Coordinates of C-alpha atoms in Angstrom, one line a residue:
X272 CA 227.8 -92.4 -49.1
X273 CA 230.9 -90.3 -48.7
X274 CA 233.9 -92.1 -47.3
X275 CA 235.5 -91.1 -44.0
X276 CA 238.8 -89.3 -44.0
X277 CA 240.6 -92.5 -42.9
X278 CA 239.0 -94.4 -45.7
X279 CA 240.0 -91.7 -48.2
X280 CA 243.6 -91.7 -47.1
X281 CA 243.8 -95.5 -47.2
X282 CA 242.1 -95.5 -50.6
X283 CA 244.6 -93.2 -52.2
X284 CA 247.6 -95.0 -50.6
X285 CA 246.3 -98.2 -52.1
X286 CA 245.8 -96.6 -55.5
X287 CA 249.4 -95.2 -55.3
X288 CA 250.8 -98.3 -53.9
X289 CA 252.6 -96.1 -51.4
X290 CA 252.2 -95.9 -47.6
X291 CA 252.9 -92.5 -46.0
X292 CA 255.0 -92.3 -42.9
X293 CA 253.6 -88.8 -42.3
X294 CA 250.1 -88.5 -43.5
X295 CA 250.1 -84.7 -43.0
X296 CA 251.9 -84.5 -46.4
X297 CA 249.1 -86.6 -48.0
X298 CA 246.3 -84.6 -46.4
X299 CA 247.8 -81.3 -47.6
X300 CA 248.2 -82.7 -51.1
X301 CA 244.5 -83.7 -51.2
X302 CA 243.2 -80.5 -49.9
X303 CA 241.8 -78.1 -52.5
X304 CA 241.6 -74.4 -51.7
X305 CA 237.8 -74.5 -51.9
X306 CA 237.8 -76.8 -48.9
X307 CA 240.0 -74.4 -46.9
X308 CA 237.8 -71.5 -47.9
X309 CA 234.7 -73.2 -46.5
X310 CA 236.4 -74.6 -43.4
X311 CA 236.2 -71.3 -41.4
X312 CA 239.8 -71.7 -40.1
X313 CA 239.7 -75.3 -39.0
X314 CA 241.9 -76.2 -42.0
X315 CA 244.7 -73.8 -42.7
X316 CA 246.6 -75.1 -45.7
X317 CA 245.6 -76.1 -49.2
X318 CA 247.7 -78.0 -51.8
X319 CA 249.0 -75.1 -53.8
X320 CA 252.4 -75.0 -52.2
X321 CA 252.9 -78.7 -52.8
X322 CA 251.6 -78.3 -56.4
X323 CA 254.4 -75.7 -57.0
X324 CA 257.0 -78.1 -55.6
X325 CA 255.5 -81.1 -57.4
X326 CA 255.8 -79.4 -60.7
X327 CA 259.5 -79.1 -60.1
X328 CA 259.9 -82.7 -59.0
X329 CA 258.1 -84.0 -62.1
X330 CA 260.1 -81.7 -64.3
X331 CA 263.4 -83.1 -62.9
X332 CA 262.5 -86.8 -62.9
X333 CA 260.7 -86.8 -66.3
X334 CA 263.6 -84.9 -67.8
X335 CA 266.1 -87.5 -66.4
X336 CA 264.1 -90.3 -68.0
X337 CA 263.9 -88.6 -71.3
X338 CA 267.7 -88.2 -71.4
X339 CA 268.0 -91.9 -70.8
X340 CA 265.3 -92.9 -73.3
X341 CA 266.6 -90.6 -76.0
X342 CA 270.4 -90.2 -75.6
X343 CA 270.8 -88.5 -79.0
X344 CA 267.8 -86.2 -78.8
X345 CA 268.4 -82.4 -78.9
X346 CA 267.4 -79.9 -76.3
X347 CA 264.5 -78.6 -78.3
X348 CA 262.9 -82.0 -78.8
X349 CA 263.5 -82.9 -75.2
X350 CA 261.7 -79.8 -74.0
X351 CA 258.8 -80.4 -76.3
X352 CA 258.3 -84.0 -75.2
X353 CA 258.7 -83.1 -71.5
X354 CA 256.0 -80.4 -72.0
X355 CA 253.6 -82.9 -73.6
X356 CA 254.2 -85.4 -70.8
X357 CA 253.5 -83.0 -67.9
X358 CA 250.9 -80.7 -69.4
X359 CA 247.4 -80.4 -67.8
X360 CA 245.7 -83.0 -70.0
X361 CA 248.4 -85.6 -69.6
X362 CA 248.5 -85.2 -65.8
X363 CA 244.7 -85.2 -65.5
X364 CA 244.7 -88.5 -67.5
X365 CA 247.1 -90.1 -65.1
X366 CA 245.1 -88.7 -62.1
X367 CA 241.9 -90.2 -63.6
X368 CA 243.8 -93.6 -63.9
X369 CA 244.1 -93.7 -60.1
X370 CA 240.7 -92.2 -59.5
X371 CA 242.2 -89.2 -57.7
X372 CA 239.1 -87.1 -58.0
X373 CA 237.2 -89.1 -55.5
X374 CA 239.9 -88.8 -52.8
X375 CA 240.2 -85.0 -52.9
X376 CA 238.9 -82.7 -50.2
X377 CA 236.8 -80.2 -52.0
X378 CA 234.4 -77.5 -50.9
X379 CA 230.7 -78.0 -51.4
X380 CA 230.5 -75.4 -54.1
X381 CA 233.4 -77.0 -56.1
X382 CA 231.8 -80.4 -55.6
X383 CA 228.5 -79.2 -57.1
X384 CA 230.2 -77.8 -60.2
X385 CA 232.0 -81.1 -61.0
X386 CA 235.3 -80.3 -59.4
X387 CA 236.3 -83.9 -59.1
X388 CA 236.4 -84.2 -62.9
X389 CA 238.0 -80.9 -63.7
X390 CA 241.3 -81.3 -65.5
X391 CA 242.9 -78.3 -63.7
X392 CA 242.0 -79.7 -60.3
X393 CA 243.1 -83.2 -61.1
X394 CA 246.5 -82.2 -62.6
X395 CA 247.2 -79.8 -59.7
X396 CA 246.3 -82.6 -57.3
X397 CA 248.7 -85.0 -59.0
X398 CA 251.5 -82.6 -58.8
X399 CA 250.8 -82.0 -55.1
X400 CA 250.8 -85.8 -54.6
X401 CA 254.2 -86.1 -56.3
X402 CA 255.6 -83.5 -53.9
X403 CA 254.0 -85.2 -50.9
X404 CA 255.6 -88.5 -51.8
X405 CA 259.0 -86.8 -52.4
X406 CA 258.8 -85.1 -49.0
X407 CA 257.7 -88.3 -47.2
X408 CA 259.8 -90.9 -48.8
X409 CA 262.6 -89.1 -50.7
X410 CA 263.6 -89.1 -54.3
X411 CA 263.6 -92.9 -54.6
X412 CA 259.9 -93.1 -53.7
X413 CA 259.1 -90.3 -56.1
X414 CA 261.1 -92.0 -58.8
X415 CA 259.1 -95.2 -58.4
X416 CA 255.9 -93.3 -58.8
X417 CA 257.1 -91.5 -61.9
X418 CA 258.2 -94.8 -63.4
X419 CA 254.8 -96.2 -62.7
X420 CA 252.9 -93.2 -64.1
X421 CA 255.1 -92.2 -66.9
X422 CA 257.0 -95.4 -67.8
X423 CA 254.3 -96.6 -70.3
X424 CA 254.1 -93.1 -71.8
X425 CA 257.8 -92.9 -72.3
X426 CA 258.0 -96.3 -73.8
X427 CA 255.1 -95.5 -76.2
X428 CA 257.0 -92.5 -77.7
X429 CA 258.2 -93.8 -81.0
X430 CA 260.7 -92.4 -83.4
X431 CA 257.7 -91.8 -85.8
X432 CA 256.4 -89.2 -83.3
X433 CA 259.8 -87.5 -83.0
X434 CA 260.3 -87.6 -86.8
X435 CA 257.0 -86.0 -87.7
X436 CA 257.9 -83.1 -85.5
X437 CA 261.5 -82.9 -87.0
X438 CA 260.3 -83.2 -90.6
X439 CA 257.7 -80.5 -90.0
X440 CA 260.3 -78.2 -88.5
X441 CA 262.8 -79.1 -91.2
X442 CA 260.3 -78.4 -94.0
X443 CA 259.4 -75.1 -92.5
X444 CA 263.1 -74.1 -92.3
X445 CA 263.8 -75.2 -95.9
X446 CA 260.9 -73.0 -97.1
X447 CA 262.2 -70.1 -95.1
X448 CA 265.9 -70.5 -96.1
X449 CA 265.6 -71.9 -99.6
X450 CA 262.1 -71.2 -100.7
X451 CA 261.3 -74.9 -101.4
X452 CA 260.6 -78.2 -99.7
X453 CA 263.4 -80.8 -99.0
X454 CA 263.8 -84.0 -100.9
X455 CA 264.6 -87.4 -99.4
X456 CA 266.7 -89.6 -101.6
X457 CA 267.0 -93.4 -100.9
X458 CA 270.7 -94.1 -101.1
X459 CA 271.0 -97.7 -99.9
X460 CA 269.1 -100.8 -98.6
X461 CA 271.2 -103.4 -96.7
X462 CA 270.7 -106.4 -94.5
X463 CA 268.6 -109.5 -94.7
X464 CA 264.9 -109.4 -95.6
X465 CA 263.8 -109.7 -92.0
X466 CA 266.2 -107.0 -90.8
X467 CA 266.5 -104.4 -93.5
X468 CA 268.3 -101.0 -93.0
X469 CA 267.5 -98.1 -95.2
X470 CA 269.8 -95.1 -95.7
X471 CA 268.3 -91.8 -96.9
X472 CA 269.8 -88.4 -97.5
X473 CA 268.0 -85.1 -97.1
X474 CA 268.7 -82.6 -99.9
X475 CA 267.7 -79.3 -101.4
X476 CA 268.4 -79.8 -105.1
X477 CA 272.0 -81.1 -105.1
X478 CA 272.8 -79.7 -101.7
X479 CA 273.3 -82.4 -99.1
X480 CA 271.8 -81.5 -95.7
X481 CA 271.6 -84.7 -93.7
X482 CA 271.7 -88.5 -93.7
X483 CA 269.6 -91.0 -91.7
X484 CA 269.4 -94.8 -91.3
X485 CA 266.4 -96.7 -90.1
X486 CA 264.5 -100.0 -90.3
X487 CA 262.1 -98.4 -92.8
X488 CA 262.4 -95.7 -95.4
X489 CA 260.1 -93.5 -93.3
X490 CA 262.2 -93.9 -90.2
X491 CA 265.4 -93.1 -92.2
X492 CA 263.8 -90.0 -93.5
X493 CA 263.0 -88.9 -90.0
X494 CA 266.5 -89.5 -88.9
X495 CA 267.9 -87.5 -91.9
X496 CA 265.6 -84.6 -91.1
X497 CA 266.8 -84.6 -87.5
X498 CA 270.5 -84.5 -88.6
X499 CA 269.8 -81.8 -91.1
X500 CA 268.1 -79.7 -88.5
X501 CA 271.1 -80.1 -86.2
X502 CA 273.4 -79.0 -88.9
X503 CA 271.3 -75.9 -89.8
X504 CA 271.0 -74.9 -86.1
X505 CA 274.7 -75.3 -85.5
X506 CA 275.6 -73.2 -88.5
X507 CA 273.2 -70.5 -87.3
X508 CA 274.8 -70.5 -83.8
X509 CA 278.3 -70.2 -85.3
X510 CA 277.6 -67.4 -87.6
X511 CA 278.3 -63.9 -86.2
X512 CA 275.2 -61.9 -85.4

């Protein structure tokens, strides 16, 4: 049996752990355009405007957390990680975690075609909800929701994931610029057995390109690739076009 509107609103508030002062924001966020299209004028606004604003809210707050989490990460990597955190699949996964689909106001046609499980509808709905929380409770309320939704994802981003991307980019650049793959040379191992530090340099032949330190050889290689990339990119920016 389908829940009443009041039950739906209370259910999503419980799932979000947030109580709206103005539920009009919440109702708008949950209203899909298919519901408006079938309402014959009794409902006038869907969640597309809030989806637009929620995208901006998420971009700002997730970017801020990435800056804090990775203070030395470059603009390119920050942009890539933000994109992966707020893409359709990621947002739909978060929406599924709070069972957002069952709280949406959908038209009968969309309901019959499995709209409550469609990634596009779920991700758009989550963005709209973020906007609704921001408009209702301000930036602090939105930040609490972002921390809840994205905190575990941000903490799970390890240097390995960053390094794989950097090493791939670095290898591609080396092939393009030098016609060969880079080499990683272990220069030093220091520290006690339980807390070793590895120092690695990235080279093309005898040409030094970057140095990295890490708690494993692999981590140090990743850091060396990141430094080498920064050096190459800085040289390219400084050279006259």
